[in-house]
Coordinates of C-alpha atoms in Angstrom, one line a residue:
Chain A
M1 CA 125.9 129.9 54.0
K2 CA 129.1 129.0 55.8
L3 CA 127.2 126.9 58.2
T4 CA 125.6 124.7 55.6
Q5 CA 128.8 124.1 53.8
T6 CA 131.0 123.2 56.8
N7 CA 130.4 119.5 56.6
P8 CA 128.1 118.5 53.8
N9 CA 129.1 114.9 54.1
F10 CA 128.0 114.7 57.7
F11 CA 124.5 116.0 56.8
K12 CA 124.4 113.8 53.7
S13 CA 125.2 110.7 55.7
I14 CA 122.2 111.4 58.0
F15 CA 119.6 113.2 55.9
N16 CA 120.6 112.3 52.4
G17 CA 119.1 109.0 53.2
R18 CA 115.4 109.8 52.8
N19 CA 115.4 106.2 54.0
A20 CA 116.5 107.4 57.4
V21 CA 113.6 109.8 57.6
I22 CA 111.2 107.1 56.5
A23 CA 112.7 104.7 58.9
I24 CA 111.9 106.7 62.1
P25 CA 108.1 106.5 62.0
Y26 CA 108.2 103.2 60.1
I27 CA 110.2 101.4 62.7
W28 CA 108.2 102.9 65.5
L29 CA 104.9 101.6 64.1
L30 CA 106.4 98.2 63.2
L31 CA 107.6 97.8 66.8
L32 CA 104.6 99.2 68.7
F33 CA 101.7 98.6 66.3
L34 CA 102.4 95.6 64.1
L35 CA 104.7 93.5 66.3
P36 CA 102.1 93.3 69.2
F37 CA 99.7 91.5 66.9
I38 CA 102.2 88.7 66.4
Y39 CA 102.3 88.3 70.2
V40 CA 98.4 88.2 70.3
L41 CA 98.5 85.6 67.5
K42 CA 101.1 83.5 69.3
I43 CA 99.3 83.7 72.7
S44 CA 96.0 82.7 71.1
F45 CA 97.6 79.3 70.4
A46 CA 98.9 78.9 74.0
E47 CA 97.3 77.3 77.0
T48 CA 96.2 79.0 80.1
I49 CA 98.5 78.1 83.0
Y50 CA 98.9 79.3 86.6
A51 CA 102.1 81.2 86.2
R52 CA 103.4 84.6 85.3
P53 CA 102.8 85.3 82.5
P54 CA 99.6 83.1 82.6
Y55 CA 100.1 81.2 79.3
S56 CA 102.2 78.4 78.1
P57 CA 105.3 79.0 75.9
L58 CA 104.8 78.2 72.2
L59 CA 108.4 77.1 71.6
I60 CA 109.9 74.5 73.9
W61 CA 113.7 74.2 73.8
G62 CA 114.4 70.6 74.5
D63 CA 117.5 68.5 74.0
S64 CA 117.5 68.9 70.2
W65 CA 118.8 72.0 68.5
L66 CA 115.4 72.7 67.1
P67 CA 112.6 73.8 69.5
S68 CA 109.4 71.8 69.4
I69 CA 106.3 73.8 68.7
K70 CA 103.4 73.4 71.1
A71 CA 100.4 75.0 69.5
S72 CA 96.9 74.3 70.5
F73 CA 93.7 75.2 68.7
D74 CA 91.8 74.7 71.9
N75 CA 91.0 78.4 72.4
Y76 CA 89.5 78.7 69.0
L77 CA 87.5 75.4 69.4
F78 CA 86.3 76.7 72.7
L79 CA 85.1 79.9 71.1
F80 CA 83.0 77.9 68.6
S81 CA 81.8 75.4 71.2
D82 CA 80.4 77.9 73.7
S83 CA 77.5 79.7 72.1
L84 CA 78.2 82.8 74.2
Y85 CA 81.0 83.9 71.9
I86 CA 79.2 83.3 68.6
K87 CA 76.2 85.2 70.0
A88 CA 78.5 88.0 71.2
Y89 CA 80.0 88.3 67.7
L90 CA 76.6 88.3 66.0
S91 CA 75.1 90.7 68.5
S92 CA 78.1 93.1 68.0
L93 CA 77.6 92.9 64.2
K94 CA 73.9 93.6 64.6
I95 CA 74.4 96.5 67.1
A96 CA 77.2 98.0 65.0
F97 CA 75.2 97.7 61.8
I98 CA 71.9 99.2 63.1
S99 CA 73.7 102.0 65.0
T100 CA 75.8 102.8 61.9
I101 CA 72.6 103.2 59.8
L102 CA 70.9 105.3 62.5
T103 CA 74.0 107.5 62.9
L104 CA 74.2 107.9 59.2
I105 CA 70.6 109.2 58.9
I106 CA 70.9 111.6 61.8
G107 CA 74.4 112.6 60.9
Y108 CA 73.6 113.2 57.3
S109 CA 70.7 115.6 58.1
I110 CA 73.0 117.6 60.4
A111 CA 76.0 117.6 58.1
Y112 CA 73.7 118.6 55.2
S113 CA 72.1 121.4 57.1
V114 CA 75.5 122.7 58.3
A115 CA 76.8 122.6 54.7
R116 CA 73.7 124.5 53.5
A117 CA 73.8 127.1 56.3
P118 CA 74.8 130.7 55.6
T119 CA 78.6 130.9 55.3
R120 CA 79.0 133.1 58.3
W121 CA 77.4 130.5 60.6
R122 CA 79.3 127.5 59.2
G123 CA 82.5 128.1 61.2
I124 CA 80.7 128.2 64.5
L125 CA 78.3 125.3 63.6
L126 CA 81.3 123.2 62.6
M127 CA 83.0 124.0 65.9
L128 CA 79.9 122.9 67.7
V129 CA 80.2 119.5 66.0
I130 CA 83.9 119.2 66.7
L131 CA 83.7 120.1 70.4
P132 CA 82.0 116.9 71.6
F133 CA 84.3 114.9 69.3
W134 CA 87.2 116.1 71.5
T135 CA 85.4 115.8 74.8
S136 CA 86.0 112.6 76.8
F137 CA 84.2 109.6 75.6
L138 CA 83.8 108.3 79.1
I139 CA 82.3 111.6 80.4
R140 CA 79.8 111.7 77.6
V141 CA 78.7 108.2 78.2
Y142 CA 78.5 108.9 82.0
A143 CA 76.3 111.9 81.3
W144 CA 73.6 109.6 79.9
I145 CA 73.5 107.5 83.1
G146 CA 72.0 110.4 85.0
I147 CA 69.5 111.0 82.2
L148 CA 68.4 107.4 81.5
K149 CA 68.3 105.7 84.8
T150 CA 65.0 104.8 86.4
E151 CA 64.9 107.7 88.7
G152 CA 66.8 109.8 86.2
L153 CA 66.2 113.2 84.6
L154 CA 64.3 111.9 81.5
N155 CA 61.8 109.9 83.6
L156 CA 61.4 112.8 86.1
A157 CA 60.7 115.2 83.2
L158 CA 58.3 112.9 81.4
M159 CA 56.5 112.1 84.6
S160 CA 56.2 115.7 85.8
I161 CA 54.6 116.7 82.4
G162 CA 52.3 113.7 82.7
I163 CA 53.3 111.9 79.5
I164 CA 54.0 108.7 81.4
E165 CA 52.9 107.4 84.8
K166 CA 55.5 104.8 85.5
P167 CA 59.2 105.4 84.8
L168 CA 60.6 104.0 81.5
M169 CA 63.1 101.3 81.8
I170 CA 65.8 102.4 79.4
M171 CA 68.9 102.1 81.4
N172 CA 70.7 98.8 81.2
T173 CA 68.9 97.8 78.0
D174 CA 70.0 97.6 74.3
L175 CA 68.1 100.8 73.7
A176 CA 70.4 102.7 76.1
V177 CA 73.4 101.2 74.2
Y178 CA 72.1 102.4 70.9
I179 CA 71.5 105.9 72.3
G180 CA 75.0 105.9 73.8
I181 CA 76.6 104.7 70.5
I182 CA 74.8 107.2 68.3
Y183 CA 75.5 110.0 70.7
S184 CA 79.2 109.2 71.0
Y185 CA 79.9 108.5 67.3
L186 CA 77.8 111.2 65.7
P187 CA 80.7 113.6 65.3
F188 CA 82.7 110.9 63.5
M189 CA 79.9 110.6 61.0
I190 CA 79.2 114.3 60.6
L191 CA 82.8 115.4 59.9
P192 CA 83.6 113.4 56.8
L193 CA 80.0 114.0 55.5
Y194 CA 80.4 117.7 56.0
A195 CA 83.8 117.8 54.3
N196 CA 82.2 116.2 51.3
L197 CA 78.9 118.1 51.2
E198 CA 80.6 121.5 51.6
K199 CA 82.6 121.0 48.4
M200 CA 79.6 120.0 46.4
D201 CA 78.9 122.0 43.3
M202 CA 75.5 123.6 43.9
S203 CA 75.1 124.4 40.2
L204 CA 74.5 120.7 39.6
L205 CA 71.4 120.9 41.8
E206 CA 70.3 124.1 40.1
A207 CA 70.8 122.3 36.7
A208 CA 68.6 119.4 37.9
A209 CA 65.9 121.9 39.1
D210 CA 66.0 123.8 35.8
L211 CA 65.5 120.6 34.0
G212 CA 62.4 120.0 36.0
C213 CA 63.7 117.6 38.6
R214 CA 62.0 117.9 42.0
P215 CA 64.1 118.8 45.0
F216 CA 63.5 115.4 46.6
K217 CA 64.5 113.5 43.5
A218 CA 67.5 115.7 42.9
F219 CA 68.6 114.9 46.5
W220 CA 68.4 111.2 45.8
T221 CA 69.9 111.2 42.3
V222 CA 72.4 114.0 42.6
T223 CA 73.4 114.8 46.2
I224 CA 73.5 111.3 47.7
P225 CA 75.6 109.7 44.9
L226 CA 78.0 112.6 44.9
S227 CA 78.4 112.4 48.7
L228 CA 79.1 108.6 48.6
P229 CA 82.8 108.9 49.6
G230 CA 81.8 110.9 52.6
I231 CA 79.1 108.3 53.5
M232 CA 81.6 105.5 53.2
A233 CA 84.2 107.2 55.3
G234 CA 81.7 108.1 58.0
C235 CA 80.2 104.5 58.1
F236 CA 83.7 102.9 58.4
L237 CA 84.6 105.4 61.2
V238 CA 81.5 104.3 63.1
F239 CA 81.1 100.6 62.2
I240 CA 84.7 99.4 62.8
P241 CA 85.3 100.9 66.3
V242 CA 81.7 100.1 67.5
M243 CA 82.3 96.4 66.7
G244 CA 84.8 96.3 69.6
E245 CA 83.1 98.9 71.8
F246 CA 83.6 98.3 75.5
V247 CA 82.7 101.4 77.5
I248 CA 79.2 102.0 76.2
P249 CA 77.8 98.4 76.6
D250 CA 79.6 98.2 80.0
L251 CA 78.1 101.4 81.4
L252 CA 74.8 101.7 79.7
G253 CA 74.0 98.1 78.7
G254 CA 72.5 95.4 80.8
S255 CA 73.4 91.8 81.5
E256 CA 71.7 90.7 78.3
T257 CA 73.7 93.2 76.2
L258 CA 76.3 91.0 74.5
M259 CA 79.2 92.7 72.8
I260 CA 82.5 91.2 72.0
G261 CA 84.5 94.1 73.3
K262 CA 83.0 93.5 76.7
V263 CA 83.6 89.7 76.4
L264 CA 87.2 90.3 75.7
W265 CA 87.6 92.7 78.6
T266 CA 85.9 90.2 81.0
E267 CA 88.1 87.3 79.8
F268 CA 91.2 89.4 80.3
F269 CA 90.5 91.4 83.5
Y270 CA 88.1 89.1 85.4
N271 CA 88.8 85.6 84.2
R272 CA 92.5 86.3 83.6
D273 CA 92.3 84.0 80.6
W274 CA 94.9 85.6 78.3
P275 CA 94.9 83.0 75.6
V276 CA 91.1 83.0 75.2
A277 CA 91.1 86.8 75.2
S278 CA 93.8 86.7 72.5
A279 CA 91.7 84.3 70.4
V280 CA 88.7 86.6 70.8
A281 CA 90.8 89.5 69.6
I282 CA 92.2 87.6 66.6
L283 CA 88.7 86.5 65.4
L284 CA 87.4 90.1 65.8
L285 CA 90.4 91.3 63.8
A286 CA 89.6 88.7 61.1
I287 CA 86.1 90.1 60.8
L288 CA 87.4 93.7 60.7
V289 CA 90.4 93.3 58.4
V290 CA 88.4 93.8 55.2
P291 CA 86.5 96.9 56.4
I292 CA 89.8 98.4 57.7
M293 CA 91.5 97.9 54.4
L294 CA 88.6 99.4 52.5
Y295 CA 88.7 102.4 54.9
Q296 CA 92.5 102.8 54.3
R297 CA 91.9 102.7 50.5
S298 CA 89.1 105.3 50.6
Q299 CA 91.3 107.6 52.7
E300 CA 94.3 107.2 50.3
K301 CA 92.0 108.1 47.4
A302 CA 90.6 111.1 49.2
I303 CA 94.2 112.5 49.8
S304 CA 95.5 111.9 46.3
Chain B
M1 CA 66.5 128.1 44.7
K2 CA 65.9 127.8 48.4
R3 CA 69.0 126.5 50.0
F4 CA 68.5 126.7 53.8
G5 CA 64.9 125.8 54.7
A6 CA 62.8 124.8 57.7
F7 CA 64.1 121.2 57.5
N8 CA 67.7 122.4 57.9
I9 CA 66.9 124.6 60.9
F10 CA 64.9 121.8 62.5
S11 CA 67.6 119.2 62.1
L12 CA 70.2 121.6 63.4
I13 CA 68.2 122.5 66.5
V14 CA 67.3 118.8 67.2
G15 CA 70.8 117.6 66.4
F16 CA 72.7 120.1 68.5
S17 CA 70.2 119.7 71.4
F18 CA 70.9 116.0 71.3
L19 CA 74.7 116.7 71.3
Y20 CA 74.7 119.3 74.0
I21 CA 71.8 118.7 76.5
P22 CA 73.6 115.8 78.2
I23 CA 76.8 117.8 78.6
I24 CA 74.9 120.9 79.9
L25 CA 73.0 118.8 82.4
L26 CA 76.2 117.2 83.6
I27 CA 77.8 120.6 84.2
L28 CA 74.7 122.0 85.8
F29 CA 74.5 119.1 88.4
S30 CA 78.1 119.5 89.3
F31 CA 77.0 122.8 91.0
N32 CA 74.2 121.0 92.9
E33 CA 74.0 121.3 96.7
S34 CA 72.3 117.9 97.0
R35 CA 74.2 114.6 96.8
L36 CA 71.3 113.3 94.7
V37 CA 72.3 114.0 91.1
T38 CA 68.8 114.3 89.9
V39 CA 67.2 116.6 92.5
W40 CA 68.2 120.2 92.5
G41 CA 69.1 121.4 96.0
G42 CA 70.5 124.9 95.3
F43 CA 73.8 126.2 93.9
S44 CA 77.0 125.1 95.5
T45 CA 80.6 124.7 94.6
K46 CA 81.3 122.3 97.5
W47 CA 81.9 119.3 95.2
Y48 CA 84.8 121.1 93.7
G49 CA 86.2 121.7 97.2
E50 CA 85.7 118.0 98.0
L51 CA 87.6 117.2 94.8
L52 CA 90.6 119.0 96.0
Q53 CA 90.6 116.9 99.2
N54 CA 90.6 113.7 97.1
Q55 CA 94.2 112.5 96.9
G56 CA 93.3 109.6 94.6
I57 CA 91.9 112.0 91.9
K58 CA 94.8 114.5 92.3
D59 CA 97.4 111.7 91.9
A60 CA 95.5 110.3 88.8
A61 CA 95.3 113.8 87.3
W62 CA 99.0 114.3 87.7
V63 CA 99.8 111.0 86.1
T64 CA 97.4 111.9 83.2
I65 CA 99.0 115.3 82.6
K66 CA 102.5 113.8 82.6
V67 CA 101.5 111.1 80.2
A68 CA 99.5 113.4 78.0
F69 CA 102.3 116.0 77.8
V70 CA 105.1 113.6 76.9
S71 CA 103.1 111.4 74.6
S72 CA 101.6 114.3 72.6
T73 CA 105.0 115.9 72.2
M74 CA 106.6 112.7 71.0
A75 CA 103.5 111.9 68.8
T76 CA 103.7 115.3 67.2
I77 CA 107.4 114.8 66.2
L78 CA 106.8 111.2 64.9
G79 CA 103.5 112.1 63.3
T80 CA 104.8 115.1 61.5
I81 CA 107.6 113.0 60.0
A82 CA 105.1 110.4 59.1
G83 CA 102.8 113.0 57.5
L84 CA 105.7 114.2 55.4
V85 CA 106.7 110.7 54.4
M86 CA 103.1 110.0 53.3
T87 CA 103.0 113.1 51.1
R88 CA 106.5 114.0 49.9
F89 CA 108.4 110.7 49.6
G90 CA 106.6 109.3 46.6
N91 CA 106.2 105.6 46.2
F92 CA 108.9 104.0 48.5
K93 CA 109.1 100.4 49.2
G94 CA 106.5 99.3 51.8
R95 CA 104.4 102.3 51.4
T96 CA 101.1 100.4 51.5
L97 CA 102.0 98.8 54.8
F98 CA 103.1 102.2 56.2
S99 CA 99.8 103.9 55.3
G100 CA 98.0 100.9 56.6
M101 CA 99.7 101.3 60.0
I102 CA 98.8 105.0 59.9
Y103 CA 95.1 104.5 59.2
A104 CA 94.4 101.3 61.0
P105 CA 94.9 102.6 64.6
M106 CA 92.4 105.3 64.0
V107 CA 89.5 102.8 63.6
M108 CA 90.9 99.7 65.3
P109 CA 88.8 98.9 68.4
E110 CA 90.7 100.0 71.4
V111 CA 90.4 96.7 73.2
I112 CA 92.5 95.1 70.5
I113 CA 95.2 97.8 70.6
G114 CA 95.3 97.7 74.4
L115 CA 95.4 93.9 74.6
S116 CA 98.1 93.5 71.9
T117 CA 100.3 96.2 73.2
L118 CA 100.1 94.8 76.7
L119 CA 100.9 91.2 75.6
M120 CA 104.0 92.5 73.9
F121 CA 105.2 94.4 77.0
V122 CA 104.6 91.3 79.1
A123 CA 106.4 89.0 76.6
L124 CA 109.4 91.4 76.5
A125 CA 109.3 91.6 80.3
I126 CA 108.9 95.4 80.3
D127 CA 107.4 96.6 83.6
R128 CA 104.0 98.2 83.3
G129 CA 103.7 101.8 84.4
I130 CA 103.7 105.4 83.2
F131 CA 106.3 104.5 80.6
T132 CA 104.2 101.8 78.9
V133 CA 101.1 103.9 78.9
T134 CA 103.1 106.7 77.3
L135 CA 104.5 104.4 74.6
A136 CA 101.0 103.2 73.7
H137 CA 99.6 106.7 73.6
I138 CA 102.4 107.9 71.4
T139 CA 101.6 105.1 68.9
F140 CA 97.9 105.9 68.3
S141 CA 98.3 109.7 68.7
M142 CA 101.0 109.9 66.1
C143 CA 98.6 108.5 63.4
Y144 CA 96.2 111.4 64.0
V145 CA 99.0 113.9 63.8
A146 CA 100.2 112.3 60.6
V147 CA 96.7 112.6 59.0
V148 CA 96.4 116.3 60.1
V149 CA 99.9 117.1 58.7
Q150 CA 99.2 115.1 55.6
S151 CA 96.0 117.1 54.8
R152 CA 97.9 120.4 55.3
M153 CA 100.8 119.2 53.1
S154 CA 98.4 118.5 50.2
S155 CA 98.0 122.2 49.7
Y156 CA 101.7 122.9 50.3
D157 CA 103.6 124.7 47.5
D158 CA 106.6 122.4 46.6
S159 CA 108.4 125.2 44.7
L160 CA 109.4 126.8 48.0
T161 CA 111.3 123.7 49.0
E162 CA 112.8 123.3 45.6
A163 CA 114.0 126.9 45.6
A164 CA 115.7 126.5 49.0
L165 CA 117.4 123.2 47.9
D166 CA 118.5 124.8 44.6
L167 CA 120.1 127.6 46.6
G168 CA 122.2 125.1 48.5
C169 CA 120.2 124.7 51.7
T170 CA 120.4 121.2 53.2
P171 CA 117.2 119.2 53.4
F172 CA 117.1 119.4 57.2
R173 CA 117.6 123.2 57.2
T174 CA 115.0 123.5 54.5
F175 CA 112.6 121.7 56.6
M176 CA 113.3 123.7 59.7
L177 CA 113.3 127.1 58.0
I178 CA 110.7 126.7 55.2
T179 CA 108.4 123.7 55.6
L180 CA 107.9 123.7 59.4
P181 CA 106.9 127.4 59.8
I182 CA 104.4 126.9 57.0
I183 CA 102.8 123.8 58.4
L184 CA 103.2 124.9 62.0
P185 CA 99.4 125.5 62.6
A186 CA 98.7 121.9 61.5
V187 CA 101.5 120.7 63.8
V188 CA 100.1 122.6 66.7
S189 CA 96.6 121.4 66.2
G190 CA 98.0 117.9 65.9
W191 CA 99.7 118.4 69.3
L192 CA 96.4 119.6 70.9
L193 CA 94.5 116.6 69.4
S194 CA 97.1 114.2 70.7
F195 CA 97.0 115.8 74.1
T196 CA 93.2 115.4 74.4
L197 CA 93.3 111.9 73.0
S198 CA 95.7 110.9 75.7
L199 CA 93.7 112.8 78.3
D200 CA 90.6 110.9 77.4
D201 CA 91.8 107.4 76.9
L202 CA 90.4 104.7 79.2
V203 CA 90.7 101.4 77.5
I204 CA 94.3 101.4 76.2
A205 CA 95.5 102.9 79.5
S206 CA 93.7 100.2 81.5
F207 CA 95.5 97.5 79.6
T208 CA 99.0 99.1 79.6
S209 CA 99.2 100.7 83.0
G210 CA 100.5 99.1 86.1
P211 CA 100.3 99.8 89.8
G212 CA 100.8 103.4 90.7
S213 CA 100.0 104.7 87.2
T214 CA 96.3 105.0 87.4
T215 CA 95.2 107.7 85.0
L216 CA 92.3 110.1 85.5
P217 CA 89.9 108.3 83.1
M218 CA 90.7 105.0 84.9
K219 CA 89.9 106.7 88.3
I220 CA 86.7 108.2 86.9
Y221 CA 85.7 104.8 85.5
S222 CA 86.1 103.1 88.8
M223 CA 84.0 105.8 90.5
V224 CA 81.3 105.6 87.8
R225 CA 81.0 101.9 88.3
L226 CA 80.1 102.6 92.0
G227 CA 77.3 105.1 91.0
V228 CA 76.6 108.6 89.8
T229 CA 78.0 111.2 92.2
P230 CA 78.3 115.0 92.0
E231 CA 82.1 114.6 92.4
I232 CA 82.3 112.8 89.1
N233 CA 80.2 115.6 87.6
A234 CA 82.7 118.2 89.0
V235 CA 85.8 116.4 87.7
S236 CA 84.1 115.9 84.3
T237 CA 83.2 119.6 84.2
I238 CA 86.8 120.6 84.7
L239 CA 87.9 118.2 81.9
V240 CA 85.2 119.5 79.6
G241 CA 86.3 123.1 80.3
V242 CA 90.0 122.3 79.6
V243 CA 89.2 120.6 76.3
T244 CA 86.8 123.4 75.3
L245 CA 89.6 125.9 75.7
G246 CA 91.9 123.7 73.7
V247 CA 89.4 123.4 70.9
I248 CA 88.8 127.1 70.8
A249 CA 92.6 127.7 70.7
A250 CA 93.0 125.1 67.9
S251 CA 90.2 126.7 65.8
L252 CA 91.7 130.2 66.2
I253 CA 95.0 128.8 65.0
G254 CA 93.2 127.1 62.1
R255 CA 91.5 130.3 61.1
R256 CA 94.9 132.1 61.1
Q257 CA 96.2 129.3 58.9
K258 CA 93.4 129.7 56.4
Q259 CA 94.0 133.4 56.2
Q260 CA 97.7 132.7 55.7
I261 CA 96.9 130.4 52.8
L262 CA 94.6 132.9 51.3
K263 CA 97.3 135.6 51.6
T264 CA 99.9 133.5 49.9
Q265 CA 97.5 132.6 47.1
H266 CA 96.8 136.3 46.5
T267 CA 100.4 137.5 46.4

């Protein structure tokens, strides 16, 4: 008691301010999450030059007291003039959309089965879903190279059984990318679906059955609509990051696999064109800003 | 009404086979005598021995452990505060932006986060290295901690805090003596999650690291690009082992937390 009363004003000045507590994580995120985007935006209007850093300044301090602004839209015009970029955005949208749907179908049947499993199994089943979610992304993608490549384990197995005579060419195709994405993102889909399905009131299904509804129809008209929040959360958690995926198309995809995350990486690391890479990032962000906001809103709703 | 039928068993078997067969094969072939990753040449641990000779991997592992340890600890502190702010501070000014900054990094493509963070470091003339990787890792990890803590706080009994405050305890002491012990399991699993996130990250580290701060995923990535080798399988197996132990620890902590909640509800 004595301790707390020694200097109340001192504590008050620091902790009274709930504002001070809010400010700590707030300022951190402003500086290290939000502020960087302003730099990306700025550099996306710059020109590539041979210097360090390799872009032209946006503000030029001349003789007058106001700096002159030197912004160019060339990077954006370039993105629209070269069909590579448009194709990469469209192809990313297509790959993200198809793989989200496939992941949803596979993930739903697993999440549904885990949620319907006997209670004593559920803990261990859920842990089996979570374990790969924590295991390195890179390692899980790498594991598929050994399976899918021409002289890989899948082809060896299928050929030894005699199902195929010539090895399947899966590695370095879009199919390999889809397999990699579904495999890597499946836990992200299962977890929110399971959280939702587990809470579902089974008596609703019993009521439907009592009233003569067939199990399949009950599933479509009761289970699916009730699990919609879980479906939404899972789809956002897959679709948004897949749009900018780099590791999977890089390691499993071929030269024809166009994804914008890989284009951005190439512009930055191989072409050293920072302004174009920034413009690519800004356009990708523009595509994703609505899904991200919808995701945030759905999460806030779920918490409150 | 039949609840758990043939379809459920089928989808669980197929689903878990899909999730686990690649990892099991990866582990299996790390003990392969042959250099060919697809031909079994007998059991051997020689690739693990070779790993110990590889200075590049050892250096990268050390960098990764340092970054993961510091960033997860910082992320846990900041994320716990952020989780409390989200649940216990009502509707303060700028709340929507705050929650946006908590949720967005969890889904934002890593290439965007990596590029933007790097461009800021360059513009501010901050030298790239272990320090910048750590800063970037703290930032995205703290969001995961905030969400974990936030979901724990939603079942937290506010009357405990009110009682302590009414009895003259300062907010800070109330937090340390009442709130923190109760939410500790969530804080610990947040720390473990941050640690593995930092351990796994390739993309953000590639952007924000500099010479001399190559992390283990960056090293593995450069090896993978050269081809599939048993050494990669060996280092992957070790990583999978470490993470598995962490997840088991976290789930045991989680189970204790659940029992604790049940106990407090019954008394």
